[in-house]
Amino acid sequence: MVGADHGTTGATNPVSSARAPAWKKVLFSVTLFGGLAACVLGSIFGGGDSGTDVPAPAVDERADTVPLLARAADDQGICYGWSLNEGWGSDPVNVGSNLGDGVAVEGNPACPRWVQVTGAVTYTSASSESSDSAVVRVTGSPDIGYAELSTIRSGLDRLGLDEDAFVDDPGWAVTRAAVMLPLLAVEAGLAQPAATPSAGPAGPTPLPAAGSDFLRDRFGWLLATLGLLLLAALLLTVGVVQRRRQPRVVAPAQRAGADTASSRTREKA
């Protein structure tokens, strides 16, 4: 009984106490290495590097481009559009045209004549030795020749919308290039320039000449001088009239003999 009592007092088995820590270490090691392996495999086979994704044009860039292309298409009878790809041959990141955002012109029954600019941008990871690159092409409907499309493509380079611009900001570059297509199409001879708006109503009749500043500034003095001259002329006229109306005084006539006698008297004296 005593021995049974000692057997149930909770004494530790030396064999089990030595094995328990070993199993815990093995379990901890397996868990740790499994987690590290999952992280490594996830980084290798997981989703693509977000730094290599080609961003689509901003919403406001697309919203501003569509009405401009729609106005040009109505005037010239040619559909204009854009396509932005992540690498050449891949599905487009974004397309758009005069028909709306997300609507392509290539193969669209509503666009028998069309011109489209396509930008294929490739971004590489930081660990890659290759550099980022872009390819810009201008395509059109079968009735538009290679010479005209080449002229439009050269015009984009001249306007600064080259491969470097597409690498720096793909969304802005592709929508800006699409806006330039109607202008370059006119330059290539594919379309006529937009009609010049008719002249508005004739302007107001010009005011008459203001006159000389000399007369306008001295009008008061001239008026006063003219008044004085008129007053002087009036006074002179009145004086002449009054002088003519005065009666003449007639001296009495002397006899001829009296004049002779008086002269003789003076001689004798």
Coordinates of C-alpha atoms in Angstrom, one line a residue, residues 32-169:
L32 CA 9.6 27.7 -38.7
F33 CA 11.0 26.2 -41.9
G34 CA 7.6 25.7 -43.3
G35 CA 6.7 29.3 -42.9
L36 CA 10.0 30.5 -44.5
A37 CA 9.4 28.1 -47.4
A38 CA 5.9 29.4 -47.9
C39 CA 7.2 33.0 -48.0
V40 CA 9.9 32.2 -50.5
L41 CA 7.6 30.3 -52.8
G42 CA 5.0 33.0 -52.6
S43 CA 7.5 35.7 -53.6
I44 CA 8.7 33.5 -56.5
F45 CA 5.4 32.1 -57.9
G46 CA 3.0 34.6 -56.5
G47 CA 1.4 37.6 -58.4
G48 CA 3.4 39.8 -60.6
D49 CA 5.5 42.6 -59.4
S50 CA 3.2 45.7 -59.0
G51 CA 6.1 47.9 -60.0
T52 CA 6.0 46.5 -63.5
D53 CA 2.3 47.1 -64.1
V54 CA 1.4 49.7 -66.8
P55 CA -1.1 52.2 -65.3
A56 CA -4.1 53.1 -67.4
P57 CA -4.9 56.7 -68.2
A58 CA -6.5 58.7 -65.4
V59 CA -10.3 59.1 -65.5
D60 CA -10.0 62.8 -66.2
E61 CA -7.6 62.2 -69.1
R62 CA -10.0 59.8 -70.8
A63 CA -13.0 62.1 -70.1
D64 CA -11.2 65.1 -71.7
T65 CA -10.0 63.1 -74.7
V66 CA -13.2 61.5 -75.9
P67 CA -15.2 64.7 -76.7
L68 CA -12.2 66.2 -78.6
L69 CA -12.0 63.1 -80.7
A70 CA -15.7 63.1 -81.3
R71 CA -15.7 66.7 -82.5
A72 CA -12.8 65.9 -84.9
A73 CA -14.5 62.7 -86.2
D74 CA -17.7 64.7 -87.0
D75 CA -15.7 67.3 -88.9
Q76 CA -13.3 65.0 -90.8
G77 CA -15.3 61.7 -91.2
I78 CA -12.5 59.7 -89.6
C79 CA -12.6 57.8 -86.3
Y80 CA -9.7 58.3 -83.9
G81 CA -8.7 56.1 -81.0
W82 CA -6.0 54.8 -78.7
S83 CA -4.8 51.6 -77.2
L84 CA -2.4 51.1 -74.3
N85 CA -0.8 47.7 -73.8
E86 CA 1.5 46.1 -71.3
G87 CA 4.0 44.8 -73.7
W88 CA 3.4 44.1 -77.4
G89 CA 0.8 41.4 -78.2
S90 CA -0.8 41.4 -74.7
D91 CA -4.4 42.4 -73.9
P92 CA -4.9 46.2 -73.8
V93 CA -4.7 47.9 -70.5
N94 CA -7.1 50.5 -71.8
V95 CA -8.7 51.5 -75.1
G96 CA -10.8 54.5 -76.2
S97 CA -11.9 56.5 -79.1
N98 CA -14.3 59.2 -80.3
L99 CA -17.1 56.6 -79.6
G100 CA -16.3 56.5 -75.9
D101 CA -13.9 55.2 -73.2
G102 CA -13.4 51.5 -73.6
V103 CA -14.6 51.5 -77.3
A104 CA -12.0 50.6 -79.9
V105 CA -12.1 51.8 -83.5
E106 CA -10.3 48.9 -85.0
G107 CA -12.8 46.4 -86.4
N108 CA -15.7 48.6 -85.3
P109 CA -18.6 48.7 -87.9
A110 CA -19.3 52.3 -86.9
C111 CA -15.8 53.3 -88.1
P112 CA -15.2 52.5 -91.8
R113 CA -12.2 54.9 -91.7
W114 CA -10.1 55.0 -88.6
V115 CA -6.7 55.9 -87.2
Q116 CA -5.3 54.6 -83.9
V117 CA -2.2 55.1 -81.9
T118 CA -1.0 52.1 -79.9
G119 CA 1.6 52.3 -77.1
A120 CA 3.1 49.0 -75.8
V121 CA 5.0 49.7 -72.6
T122 CA 7.2 47.2 -70.8
Y123 CA 8.5 47.8 -67.3
T124 CA 11.2 45.5 -65.8
S125 CA 11.8 44.7 -62.2
A126 CA 14.6 46.4 -60.2
S127 CA 16.6 43.2 -60.2
S128 CA 16.5 42.9 -64.0
E129 CA 19.4 44.1 -66.1
S130 CA 17.0 45.1 -68.9
S131 CA 15.7 48.7 -69.0
D132 CA 12.1 49.8 -69.4
S133 CA 11.0 50.2 -73.0
A134 CA 8.1 51.2 -75.2
V135 CA 6.9 50.8 -78.8
V136 CA 4.6 53.3 -80.4
R137 CA 2.7 52.5 -83.6
V138 CA 0.1 54.3 -85.7
T139 CA -2.3 52.0 -87.5
G140 CA -5.3 52.7 -89.7
S141 CA -8.1 51.3 -91.9
P142 CA -7.1 49.5 -95.2
D143 CA -7.8 52.6 -97.3
I144 CA -5.1 54.6 -95.5
G145 CA -1.6 54.0 -96.9
Y146 CA 1.6 53.4 -95.1
A147 CA 3.0 56.8 -96.2
E148 CA 0.2 58.7 -94.4
L149 CA 0.5 56.6 -91.3
S150 CA 4.3 57.1 -91.3
T151 CA 3.8 60.9 -91.5
I152 CA 1.5 60.8 -88.5
R153 CA 4.0 58.7 -86.6
S154 CA 6.8 61.1 -87.3
G155 CA 4.6 63.9 -86.3
L156 CA 4.2 62.4 -82.8
D157 CA 7.9 62.2 -82.4
R158 CA 8.2 65.9 -83.5
L159 CA 5.6 66.8 -80.8
G160 CA 7.6 65.0 -78.1
L161 CA 5.3 62.0 -77.9
D162 CA 8.0 59.4 -78.4
E163 CA 9.0 56.2 -76.6
D164 CA 10.5 58.1 -73.7
A165 CA 7.3 59.9 -73.1
F166 CA 5.3 56.7 -73.0
V167 CA 7.8 55.1 -70.5
D168 CA 7.6 58.2 -68.2
D169 CA 3.8 58.5 -68.2

